[in-house]
CSV table of C-alpha atoms in Angstrom, one decimal:
chain,number,residue,atom,x,y,z
T,1,ALA,CA,24.3,13.3,10.1
T,2,MET,CA,22.3,10.3,11.4
T,3,ALA,CA,25.3,8.0,10.7
T,4,VAL,CA,27.7,10.2,12.5
T,5,LEU,CA,25.4,10.8,15.4
T,6,SER,CA,24.4,7.2,15.9
T,7,VAL,CA,28.1,6.0,15.8
T,8,ALA,CA,29.1,8.8,18.2
T,9,VAL,CA,26.3,7.7,20.7
T,10,ALA,CA,27.5,4.1,20.4
T,11,ILE,CA,31.1,5.2,21.1
T,12,ILE,CA,30.0,7.1,24.2
T,13,ALA,CA,27.9,4.2,25.4
T,14,THR,CA,30.8,1.8,24.8
T,15,GLU,CA,33.1,4.0,26.9
T,16,ILE,CA,30.6,4.3,29.7
T,17,ALA,CA,29.9,0.6,29.7
T,18,ALA,CA,33.6,-0.2,29.7
T,19,ARG,CA,34.3,2.1,32.7
T,20,LEU,CA,31.3,1.2,34.8
T,21,LEU,CA,30.6,-2.4,33.9
T,22,GLN,CA,34.0,-3.6,32.7
T,23,ALA,CA,32.3,-4.9,29.6
T,24,GLU,CA,33.1,-4.7,26.0
T,25,PRO,CA,29.8,-4.0,24.2
T,26,ILE,CA,31.3,-2.2,21.2
T,27,ALA,CA,30.3,-4.6,18.5
T,28,LEU,CA,26.7,-4.8,19.7
T,29,LEU,CA,26.4,-1.0,20.1
T,30,MET,CA,28.0,-0.3,16.7
T,31,LEU,CA,25.6,-2.8,15.1
T,32,CYS,CA,22.7,-0.9,16.8
T,33,ALA,CA,24.1,2.3,15.3
T,34,VAL,CA,24.1,0.7,11.8
T,35,ILE,CA,20.6,-0.6,12.3
T,36,PHE,CA,19.3,2.7,13.5
T,37,THR,CA,20.9,4.6,10.6
T,38,ALA,CA,19.7,2.1,8.0
T,39,SER,CA,16.1,2.2,9.3
T,40,LEU,CA,16.0,6.0,9.2
T,41,GLY,CA,18.4,6.9,6.4
T,42,GLY,CA,18.6,3.9,4.0
T,43,PHE,CA,21.5,2.0,2.7
T,44,GLY,CA,23.8,4.9,1.8
T,45,PRO,CA,23.9,6.4,5.2
T,46,ALA,CA,24.2,2.9,6.7
T,47,LEU,CA,27.4,2.3,4.7
T,48,LEU,CA,28.8,5.5,6.2
T,49,ALA,CA,27.8,4.3,9.6
T,50,ILE,CA,29.5,0.9,8.9
T,51,THR,CA,32.7,2.7,7.9
T,52,LEU,CA,32.7,4.9,11.0
T,53,ALA,CA,31.7,1.9,13.2
T,54,LEU,CA,34.6,-0.2,11.7
T,55,PHE,CA,37.0,2.6,12.4
T,56,ALA,CA,35.7,3.0,16.0
T,57,PHE,CA,35.8,-0.8,16.5
T,58,HIS,CA,39.3,-1.0,15.2
T,59,TYR,CA,40.3,2.0,17.3
T,60,ASN,CA,38.8,0.3,20.4
T,61,ILE,CA,40.7,-2.9,19.9
T,62,ALA,CA,44.0,-1.2,19.3
T,63,PRO,CA,46.3,-1.2,22.3
T,64,PRO,CA,45.4,-0.1,25.0
T,65,THR,CA,42.2,-2.1,24.2
T,66,ASN,CA,38.6,-1.2,25.4
T,67,SER,CA,39.4,2.5,25.5
T,68,PHE,CA,39.0,5.5,23.4
T,69,VAL,CA,42.0,7.4,24.8
T,70,TRP,CA,44.6,8.8,22.5
T,71,LYS,CA,46.6,5.9,20.9
T,72,HIS,CA,50.0,6.3,19.4
T,73,SER,CA,49.9,3.1,17.3
T,74,VAL,CA,46.4,2.8,15.8
T,75,LEU,CA,47.6,0.3,13.2
T,76,ALA,CA,49.1,-2.0,15.8
T,77,VAL,CA,46.1,-4.4,15.9
T,78,SER,CA,46.8,-8.1,16.5
T,79,ILE,CA,46.2,-10.3,13.5
T,80,ALA,CA,43.9,-12.3,15.7
T,81,GLU,CA,41.5,-9.3,15.8
T,82,VAL,CA,41.2,-9.2,12.0
T,83,PRO,CA,38.5,-11.9,11.8
T,84,ARG,CA,36.4,-9.9,14.4
T,85,LEU,CA,36.7,-6.8,12.2
T,86,ILE,CA,35.7,-8.8,9.0
T,87,LEU,CA,32.9,-10.6,10.8
T,88,PHE,CA,31.6,-7.2,12.1
T,89,ALA,CA,31.8,-5.7,8.6
T,90,VAL,CA,30.0,-8.6,6.9
T,91,ALA,CA,27.3,-8.8,9.6
T,92,SER,CA,26.8,-5.0,9.4
T,93,VAL,CA,26.4,-5.0,5.7
T,94,LEU,CA,23.9,-7.9,5.8
T,95,VAL,CA,21.9,-6.2,8.6
T,96,ALA,CA,21.9,-2.9,6.7
T,97,LEU,CA,20.7,-4.6,3.6
T,98,ALA,CA,17.9,-6.4,5.5
T,99,VAL,CA,16.8,-3.3,7.3
T,100,THR,CA,16.9,-1.2,4.1
T,101,ALA,CA,14.9,-3.9,2.2
T,102,GLN,CA,12.3,-3.9,5.0
T,103,ARG,CA,12.2,-0.1,5.0
T,104,THR,CA,11.7,-0.1,1.2
T,105,ALA,CA,8.9,-2.7,1.5
T,106,THR,CA,7.2,-0.7,4.2
T,107,ASP,CA,7.4,2.5,2.2
T,108,ALA,CA,6.0,0.6,-0.9
T,109,LEU,CA,3.1,-0.8,1.2
T,110,ARG,CA,2.4,2.7,2.7
T,111,ARG,CA,2.2,4.2,-0.8
T,112,SER,CA,0.0,1.3,-2.0
T,113,ARG,CA,-2.3,1.8,0.9
T,114,ASP,CA,-2.5,5.6,0.3
T,115,ASP,CA,-3.2,4.9,-3.5
T,116,LEU,CA,-5.9,2.4,-2.6
T,117,GLN,CA,-7.5,4.8,-0.1
T,118,GLY,CA,-7.5,7.5,-2.8
T,119,ALA,CA,-9.0,5.0,-5.3
T,120,ILE,CA,-11.7,4.0,-2.8
T,121,GLY,CA,-12.5,7.7,-2.2
T,122,ASP,CA,-12.8,8.3,-6.0
T,123,LEU,CA,-15.1,5.2,-6.3
T,124,LYS,CA,-17.3,6.6,-3.5
T,125,ARG,CA,-17.5,9.9,-5.2
T,126,ILE,CA,-18.4,8.2,-8.5
T,127,GLU,CA,-21.0,6.0,-6.9
T,128,SER,CA,-22.6,9.0,-5.2
T,129,ALA,CA,-22.6,10.9,-8.6
T,130,LEU,CA,-24.2,7.8,-10.3
T,131,LEU,CA,-26.8,7.5,-7.6
T,132,HIS,CA,-27.7,11.2,-8.0
T,133,SER,CA,-27.8,10.8,-11.8
T,134,GLU,CA,-30.0,7.7,-11.5
T,135,MET,CA,-32.3,9.6,-9.1
T,136,TYR,CA,-32.6,12.5,-11.6
T,137,LEU,CA,-33.3,10.2,-14.5
T,138,THR,CA,-36.0,8.3,-12.5
T,139,GLU,CA,-37.6,11.6,-11.6
T,140,ALA,CA,-37.4,12.9,-15.2
T,141,GLN,CA,-39.0,9.6,-16.5
T,142,ARG,CA,-41.7,9.8,-13.9
T,143,LEU,CA,-42.5,13.4,-14.8
T,144,SER,CA,-42.5,12.8,-18.6
T,145,GLY,CA,-44.2,9.4,-18.5
T,146,THR,CA,-41.4,7.7,-20.4
T,147,GLY,CA,-39.3,4.8,-19.4
T,148,SER,CA,-36.1,3.2,-20.5
T,149,PHE,CA,-34.9,-0.3,-21.1
T,150,GLY,CA,-31.9,-2.4,-22.0
T,151,TRP,CA,-31.7,-5.7,-23.7
T,152,ASN,CA,-28.7,-8.0,-23.7
T,153,LEU,CA,-29.0,-9.9,-26.9
T,154,SER,CA,-26.4,-12.5,-26.0
T,155,ASN,CA,-28.3,-13.9,-23.0
T,156,GLY,CA,-31.7,-12.3,-23.5
T,157,GLU,CA,-31.8,-10.4,-20.3
T,158,ILE,CA,-34.0,-7.3,-20.2
T,159,PHE,CA,-33.6,-4.3,-17.9
T,160,TRP,CA,-36.4,-1.9,-17.2
T,161,SER,CA,-36.5,1.5,-15.5
T,162,ASP,CA,-39.0,1.9,-12.7
T,163,GLU,CA,-41.2,3.9,-15.1
T,164,ASN,CA,-41.4,1.0,-17.5
T,165,PHE,CA,-42.8,-1.2,-14.8
T,166,ARG,CA,-45.4,1.5,-14.1
T,167,ILE,CA,-46.2,2.0,-17.8
T,168,PHE,CA,-46.6,-1.8,-18.4
T,169,GLN,CA,-48.5,-2.1,-15.1
T,170,TYR,CA,-46.2,-4.8,-13.7
T,171,ASP,CA,-44.9,-5.2,-10.2
T,172,ARG,CA,-41.3,-4.2,-9.6
T,173,THR,CA,-40.5,-7.8,-8.7
T,174,THR,CA,-41.6,-9.2,-12.1
T,175,LYS,CA,-38.8,-10.3,-14.3
T,176,PRO,CA,-39.2,-8.5,-17.7
T,177,THR,CA,-39.5,-10.9,-20.7
T,178,LEU,CA,-40.3,-10.5,-24.4
T,179,GLU,CA,-43.6,-12.4,-23.8
T,180,LEU,CA,-44.7,-9.9,-21.1
T,181,ILE,CA,-43.8,-7.0,-23.4
T,182,VAL,CA,-45.7,-8.4,-26.4
T,183,GLN,CA,-48.8,-9.0,-24.1
T,184,ARG,CA,-48.9,-5.3,-23.2
T,185,ILE,CA,-48.6,-4.0,-26.8
T,186,HIS,CA,-51.8,-2.9,-28.6
T,187,PRO,CA,-53.1,-5.8,-30.7
T,188,GLU,CA,-52.8,-3.8,-34.0
T,189,ASP,CA,-49.1,-3.2,-33.3
T,190,ARG,CA,-48.1,-6.6,-32.0
T,191,THR,CA,-47.2,-8.1,-35.4
T,192,ALA,CA,-44.9,-5.2,-36.3
T,193,VAL,CA,-43.2,-5.2,-32.8
T,194,GLN,CA,-42.8,-9.0,-33.0
T,195,GLN,CA,-41.1,-8.7,-36.5
T,196,THR,CA,-38.8,-6.0,-35.1
T,197,ILE,CA,-37.9,-8.2,-32.2
T,198,ASP,CA,-37.3,-11.2,-34.4
């Protein structure tokens, strides 16, 4: 429908321009119809618009030229006009391909943006849930007087919960190390803990 409508509008605009301005804007107007159809409908409707535009263009240059009045001899187009028709057809196909490719890329970018926004929303929900879980864990450790820790054996880095810092009586800014831990263990248990660490 868009192909037919856009070519019909171009035909009417051509007829008005030919009568009022004594100009022949048919190629430009038909190309505009193809661009409009390709941008809204894609390549398939653009091909229909090109076909209709070629027919209208051919009809316009058949004698009497620059007119859409009833013509008895539609096929009586001068051989000199054939290159114009071929050039218009090739240009229209190339323009339709370019516009369709741009439309496809725009749609793909829009879908990617929407997917990315959805993923960001999911990450925010996950982050919020993790913060709540961490808050509950911190409160549970505070109430029970127990802490938690992690130890990355490959690089020796130790991670403590807030309650561990309180239990070992270290400031939160102190970097936990094995030496600090061993210093805070009861002297009777140090050897066993050191053997377990080793």
